[in-house]
Every structure is written in structure tokens, then in C-alpha cells.
């Protein structure tokens, strides 16, 4: 039975007309919203954050970088590293989504759990973008909440198949944010950064070992840190058929992983905000359903 009051966050500018053959599926955000509507999970519980501006992200990013990005003044090499062609529509969603993650975290603090229908751009660094990520919504949200004194400490629990290198690098000197990344070691980014806790898994790890690691880690960290908030990056690129994954996690394994993390936070009484993270699939409808897993599991709490 789903909870119809689970706070969800979405903005219409998350999806726009874009090359359907590109690996980064921009339509997945709108498809995700549509699927959740079909499942009866969207009603008055849907929240929309404000449209963002590059100045908002100066809290955590280099002022020159975000200004040049917004005005399409980055050099071609920097844009190639990001991997998505520049457009005004892309900039609108790029600077809006971090505010959506912040709103999701705020709603989680009020309600215990909340889910963002986007977010998880963990490859963005202080002064450059990488791996389809231009600005870092996780670092922005954690830093802003701490600066506003709404929380004392935050755990970023990143289960995307790729290491959260940008998040780790941007928050390395912040003693109030603990970064944990559980990822495939032999995968992008090939130059890893140092999180507070990195667990690099061998390729082809399957459900049993993966879920054992996730469960032990989340329980240990909640016990040790007693965080005021968990930001959970529920990347679905660990799935066995993901085109950029390299792990062997079943669909049922994804469901169990998200249930483990969400239940652990709930049992400990720690608010948790979820973001969808990475996922790659030529079947765009199937991809949207994969991203819906964490929201469906949250709605069952």
C-alpha cells in the first residue's frame, strides 16, 4: 500500500527536446513523473521548487565557472568533459535541479522522507563539470543546510555505480558532511577522489554480496554518525543490464537495496532525502521505471 502523502519534488524544465539517441536520457524525468502518476503516487504531494540561476550555485562552485557555463563561454574541452551539448534549456534545468534537491531535503526534515525526481549530479567538481554533471546538487544541499544551521551533520550515502568523485572532492574539508560511496571500482571516473568512506566493488558483483555491503555500511554509519539527515543517491546504473554499469544487480536487488537504506533510516529516526542518480538504457520507459523504484519503496514506509 502506497503512502499518498510522500513528498515528491519535480520541475517541468527537467525534461526538454533533446537527442533521443544520446546516452543521457533527458526525457527520463518527464517519463518518471508520468509513470508515478499512472501508479497513483502523484497528487497534492507534488512540490515544485523555484527556477534556479547560476548565482545560486556560487555557494559551492567557482563563480567564474558557473557564470561561464551559464553563458556558454566554457572552452570546447570543458564542454566535452561534461558530455552534453550546451543549450538554454539545459542551463535552465541544470541550475533548477539543485534547488529541487534542497527542497527535497527540507521536506524530508519535516516529514521523515522525501524524494526528488532528479538529482545526484555527483561528478561535478568545484570549477569543472564531468560525466554529464555540471553542478553538484548534493554538495549544494548539504552546504546550504549546514550554513543555515538547519542541520548539524549530514551523511551522503551514494550507491550510484560510479564513484561520487565531485562530491568527495568538494566536501573533503567539511567536517560536518560525511561522504560514502559504494561503487564499481573499475569504472568511471578512472581517477578516483577520496570520500570519507569508499567501497570499491569488483565488476560483476551480484545481489547477495552487494546487499550485504550496503546493509552493513548504512547501519554502521547511522550508528557511528547519528546524522541529522541522509542524502541518498539511489543510482540505478548498478542494474545488470545497464549500459554503463558493470555490476550484476537484479531488478529485485535494486528494490531490496532501496528498502534496506530507507528502512534503516526510518528505524533510526533519521530523515532521508532521495535523488535518482545515474541510469542508462536504450529503453527509455524501462529506465523511468527503474528510477521509480526508490520512490515506490519510500511510499511503502
Coordinates of C-alpha atoms in Angstrom, one line a residue:
X1 CA 0.0 0.0 0.0
X2 CA 1.5 3.3 -1.1
X3 CA 1.6 6.4 1.1
X4 CA -0.2 9.1 -0.9
X5 CA 1.4 11.9 1.2
X6 CA 5.0 11.1 0.4
X7 CA 6.6 14.4 -0.6
X8 CA 7.8 14.4 -4.2
X9 CA 9.7 17.2 -6.0
X10 CA 9.7 17.9 -9.7
X11 CA 10.0 20.8 -12.1
X12 CA 8.7 20.9 -15.7
X13 CA 12.0 22.2 -17.0
X14 CA 13.8 18.9 -16.1
X15 CA 13.0 17.4 -19.5
X16 CA 13.1 19.2 -22.9
X17 CA 13.5 18.4 -26.5
X18 CA 16.9 16.6 -26.8
X19 CA 18.7 14.0 -29.0
X20 CA 16.9 10.7 -28.1
X21 CA 20.0 8.7 -29.1
X22 CA 22.2 10.5 -26.5
X23 CA 23.3 8.3 -23.6
X24 CA 22.0 10.8 -21.2
X25 CA 18.2 10.5 -21.4
X26 CA 16.8 13.9 -20.7
X27 CA 13.2 12.6 -21.2
X28 CA 13.6 10.3 -18.3
X29 CA 12.5 12.9 -15.8
X30 CA 9.1 13.6 -17.5
X31 CA 8.7 9.8 -18.1
X32 CA 9.3 9.2 -14.4
X33 CA 6.7 11.7 -13.4
X34 CA 4.2 10.2 -15.9
X35 CA 4.8 6.7 -14.6
X36 CA 4.4 7.7 -11.0
X37 CA 1.1 9.4 -12.0
X38 CA -0.1 6.1 -13.5
X39 CA 0.8 4.3 -10.3
X40 CA -1.3 6.8 -8.3
X41 CA 1.7 8.2 -6.5
X42 CA 1.3 11.8 -7.5
X43 CA -1.4 14.2 -6.3
X44 CA -1.2 17.1 -3.9
X45 CA 2.1 15.6 -2.6
X46 CA 4.0 17.1 -5.6
X47 CA 6.1 20.1 -4.9
X48 CA 7.8 22.4 -7.4
X49 CA 10.9 24.4 -6.5
X50 CA 12.0 27.7 -8.0
X51 CA 13.8 28.2 -11.2
X52 CA 17.5 28.4 -10.4
X53 CA 20.2 30.9 -11.5
X54 CA 23.9 30.4 -11.7
X55 CA 24.4 32.8 -8.7
X56 CA 22.6 30.2 -6.5
X57 CA 25.4 27.7 -7.1
X58 CA 28.2 30.2 -6.2
X59 CA 27.7 28.9 -2.6
X60 CA 29.7 25.8 -3.5
X61 CA 31.1 26.3 -7.1
X62 CA 33.7 28.7 -8.6
X63 CA 31.9 31.9 -9.5
X64 CA 33.8 32.1 -12.8
X65 CA 32.9 28.6 -13.7
X66 CA 29.2 28.8 -13.2
X67 CA 29.0 32.1 -14.9
X68 CA 30.9 30.9 -18.0
X69 CA 28.8 27.7 -18.0
X70 CA 25.5 29.6 -17.9
X71 CA 26.6 32.0 -20.7
X72 CA 28.1 29.3 -22.9
X73 CA 31.6 30.6 -22.5
X74 CA 33.3 27.5 -21.4
X75 CA 36.1 26.2 -23.7
X76 CA 35.2 23.3 -26.0
X77 CA 37.4 20.9 -24.0
X78 CA 35.5 21.7 -20.8
X79 CA 32.2 21.1 -22.5
X80 CA 33.4 17.8 -24.0
X81 CA 34.3 16.7 -20.5
X82 CA 30.7 17.3 -19.4
X83 CA 29.5 15.3 -22.4
X84 CA 26.2 17.2 -23.1
X85 CA 25.8 19.9 -25.8
X86 CA 25.0 23.4 -24.3
X87 CA 21.5 24.8 -24.7
X88 CA 19.4 27.4 -22.8
X89 CA 17.0 24.6 -21.8
X90 CA 19.9 22.6 -20.4
X91 CA 21.0 25.6 -18.3
X92 CA 17.5 26.1 -17.0
X93 CA 17.3 22.5 -15.7
X94 CA 21.0 22.5 -14.6
X95 CA 20.5 25.4 -12.2
X96 CA 17.0 24.4 -11.1
X97 CA 17.6 20.8 -10.1
X98 CA 20.0 21.6 -7.1
X99 CA 17.2 23.8 -5.7
X100 CA 14.9 20.8 -6.1
X101 CA 17.3 18.6 -4.1
X102 CA 17.5 21.3 -1.4
X103 CA 13.6 21.4 -1.3
X104 CA 13.5 17.6 -1.1
X105 CA 15.9 17.7 1.9
X106 CA 13.8 20.4 3.6
X107 CA 10.7 18.3 3.1
X108 CA 12.5 15.2 4.5
X109 CA 13.4 17.2 7.6
X110 CA 9.7 17.9 8.1
X111 CA 8.3 14.6 7.1
X112 CA 11.0 12.0 7.6
X113 CA 11.4 11.1 4.0
X114 CA 11.0 12.9 0.6
X115 CA 12.0 12.0 -3.0
X116 CA 13.4 14.1 -5.8
X117 CA 12.5 13.1 -9.4
X118 CA 16.0 14.2 -10.4
X119 CA 19.4 14.9 -8.7
X120 CA 22.5 13.0 -8.0
X121 CA 24.9 15.0 -10.2
X122 CA 27.9 13.8 -8.2
X123 CA 30.6 14.1 -10.8
X124 CA 30.5 17.9 -10.9
X125 CA 33.6 19.5 -9.2
X126 CA 34.2 23.0 -7.8
X127 CA 35.3 24.5 -11.1
X128 CA 34.5 22.0 -13.8
X129 CA 31.8 19.6 -14.9
X130 CA 32.2 15.9 -15.8
X131 CA 30.3 12.8 -16.7
X132 CA 27.0 14.6 -17.6
X133 CA 27.1 16.6 -14.4
X134 CA 27.6 20.3 -14.4
X135 CA 26.8 21.4 -10.9
X136 CA 26.7 19.3 -7.7
X137 CA 23.3 19.2 -6.1
X138 CA 24.4 17.0 -3.2
X139 CA 27.2 19.3 -2.1
X140 CA 25.0 22.4 -2.6
X141 CA 22.2 21.0 -0.4
X142 CA 24.5 19.8 2.4
X143 CA 26.5 23.0 2.5
X144 CA 23.4 25.2 2.4
X145 CA 21.5 23.3 5.1
X146 CA 24.6 23.5 7.4
X147 CA 25.2 27.2 6.7
X148 CA 21.6 27.9 7.5
X149 CA 22.1 25.9 10.8
X150 CA 19.1 23.7 9.9
X151 CA 21.3 20.6 10.4
X152 CA 24.5 19.9 12.3
X153 CA 25.8 16.9 10.3
X154 CA 24.8 15.2 7.0
X155 CA 25.5 11.7 5.6
X156 CA 25.7 11.5 1.8
X157 CA 25.1 7.8 1.0
X158 CA 26.0 7.3 -2.6
X159 CA 25.0 4.0 -4.2
X160 CA 25.5 5.0 -7.9
X161 CA 27.7 2.5 -9.8
X162 CA 30.2 5.4 -10.4
X163 CA 32.1 6.9 -7.5
X164 CA 30.8 10.3 -6.4
X165 CA 34.2 11.9 -7.1
X166 CA 33.0 15.5 -7.3
X167 CA 31.0 15.3 -4.1
X168 CA 34.0 13.8 -2.3
X169 CA 36.4 16.5 -3.6
X170 CA 34.1 19.4 -2.9
X171 CA 33.3 18.3 0.7
X172 CA 36.7 16.9 1.7
X173 CA 37.3 19.8 4.1
X174 CA 33.8 20.0 5.6
X175 CA 33.8 18.2 9.0
X176 CA 30.0 18.3 9.1
X177 CA 29.4 16.2 6.0
X178 CA 30.4 12.5 5.7
X179 CA 30.6 11.2 2.2
X180 CA 30.2 7.5 1.5
X181 CA 30.4 6.0 -2.0
X182 CA 29.7 2.3 -2.8
X183 CA 30.6 1.8 -6.4
X184 CA 32.2 -0.3 -9.1
X185 CA 36.0 0.3 -8.7
X186 CA 36.9 -0.4 -12.3
X187 CA 34.5 2.1 -13.9
X188 CA 34.3 5.8 -14.5
X189 CA 35.7 8.0 -13.1
X190 CA 39.1 6.4 -13.7
X191 CA 40.8 8.9 -11.4
X192 CA 39.0 8.5 -8.1
X193 CA 38.8 11.1 -5.3
X194 CA 38.8 10.2 -1.6
X195 CA 35.5 10.1 0.1
X196 CA 35.3 9.7 3.8
X197 CA 34.4 6.1 3.1
X198 CA 34.9 4.5 -0.3
X199 CA 33.9 0.9 -1.0
X200 CA 35.0 -0.1 -4.5
X201 CA 33.4 -3.3 -5.7
X202 CA 34.8 -5.7 -8.3
X203 CA 32.9 -6.0 -11.6
X204 CA 30.1 -8.5 -11.8
X205 CA 29.3 -8.4 -8.1
X206 CA 25.8 -9.8 -7.7
X207 CA 22.9 -9.3 -5.3
X208 CA 24.0 -11.2 -2.2
X209 CA 27.4 -9.6 -1.7
X210 CA 26.2 -6.2 -2.8
X211 CA 23.2 -6.1 -0.4
X212 CA 25.4 -7.4 2.4
X213 CA 27.8 -4.5 1.9
X214 CA 25.0 -1.9 1.6
X215 CA 23.2 -3.1 4.7
X216 CA 26.2 -3.4 6.9
X217 CA 27.5 0.0 5.8
X218 CA 24.3 2.0 6.2
X219 CA 23.7 0.6 9.7
X220 CA 27.2 1.2 10.8
X221 CA 27.3 4.8 9.6
X222 CA 23.9 5.6 11.1
X223 CA 25.1 4.2 14.4
X224 CA 28.5 6.0 14.3
X225 CA 27.5 9.3 12.9
X226 CA 23.9 9.8 14.1
X227 CA 23.3 12.3 11.3
X228 CA 20.6 14.9 11.2
X229 CA 19.9 14.0 7.5
X230 CA 20.8 11.4 5.0
X231 CA 21.1 12.3 1.3
X232 CA 20.7 9.1 -0.6
X233 CA 21.8 8.8 -4.2
X234 CA 19.9 5.8 -5.4
X235 CA 21.6 5.4 -8.8
X236 CA 20.1 2.5 -10.8
X237 CA 23.1 2.0 -13.0
X238 CA 24.2 -0.9 -10.8
X239 CA 21.5 -2.9 -12.6
X240 CA 22.8 -5.9 -14.5
X241 CA 21.7 -4.7 -17.9
X242 CA 22.7 -1.0 -17.5
X243 CA 24.8 0.1 -20.5
X244 CA 27.4 1.8 -18.3
X245 CA 27.2 -0.4 -15.1
X246 CA 29.5 -3.5 -14.9
X247 CA 27.7 -4.9 -11.8
X248 CA 25.3 -7.8 -11.8
X249 CA 22.4 -6.5 -9.6
X250 CA 18.9 -7.7 -10.4
X251 CA 15.8 -5.6 -10.5
X252 CA 14.7 -7.3 -7.3
X253 CA 18.2 -6.4 -5.9
X254 CA 17.6 -2.7 -6.6
X255 CA 14.2 -2.9 -4.7
X256 CA 15.9 -4.6 -1.8
X257 CA 18.8 -2.1 -1.7
X258 CA 16.4 0.9 -1.5
X259 CA 14.2 -0.8 1.0
X260 CA 17.3 -1.6 3.2
X261 CA 18.5 2.0 3.1
X262 CA 15.1 3.6 3.7
X263 CA 14.1 1.2 6.4
X264 CA 17.4 1.7 8.2
X265 CA 16.9 5.5 8.3
X266 CA 13.3 5.1 9.3
X267 CA 14.1 2.8 12.2
X268 CA 16.9 5.1 13.4
X269 CA 14.6 8.1 13.1
X270 CA 16.9 9.9 10.6
X271 CA 15.3 11.9 7.8
X272 CA 16.3 10.8 4.4
X273 CA 16.0 12.7 1.0
X274 CA 16.5 10.6 -2.1
X275 CA 17.8 11.6 -5.6
X276 CA 17.7 9.3 -8.6
X277 CA 21.3 9.3 -9.7
X278 CA 22.6 7.6 -12.8
X279 CA 20.9 5.1 -15.1
X280 CA 21.5 4.3 -18.8
X281 CA 19.2 2.3 -21.1
X282 CA 18.1 2.4 -24.7
X283 CA 14.6 1.5 -23.4
X284 CA 13.6 4.9 -22.0
X285 CA 10.4 3.7 -20.5
X286 CA 12.1 0.9 -18.7
X287 CA 14.7 3.4 -17.4
X288 CA 12.0 5.6 -15.9
X289 CA 10.5 2.6 -14.1
X290 CA 14.0 1.8 -12.7
X291 CA 14.3 5.3 -11.3
X292 CA 10.8 4.9 -9.8
X293 CA 11.9 2.0 -7.6
X294 CA 13.3 4.2 -4.8
X295 CA 10.1 6.3 -4.8
X296 CA 7.9 3.2 -4.7
X297 CA 9.9 1.8 -1.8
X298 CA 9.7 5.2 0.0
X299 CA 6.0 5.2 -0.5
X300 CA 5.7 1.9 1.3
X301 CA 7.2 3.2 4.5

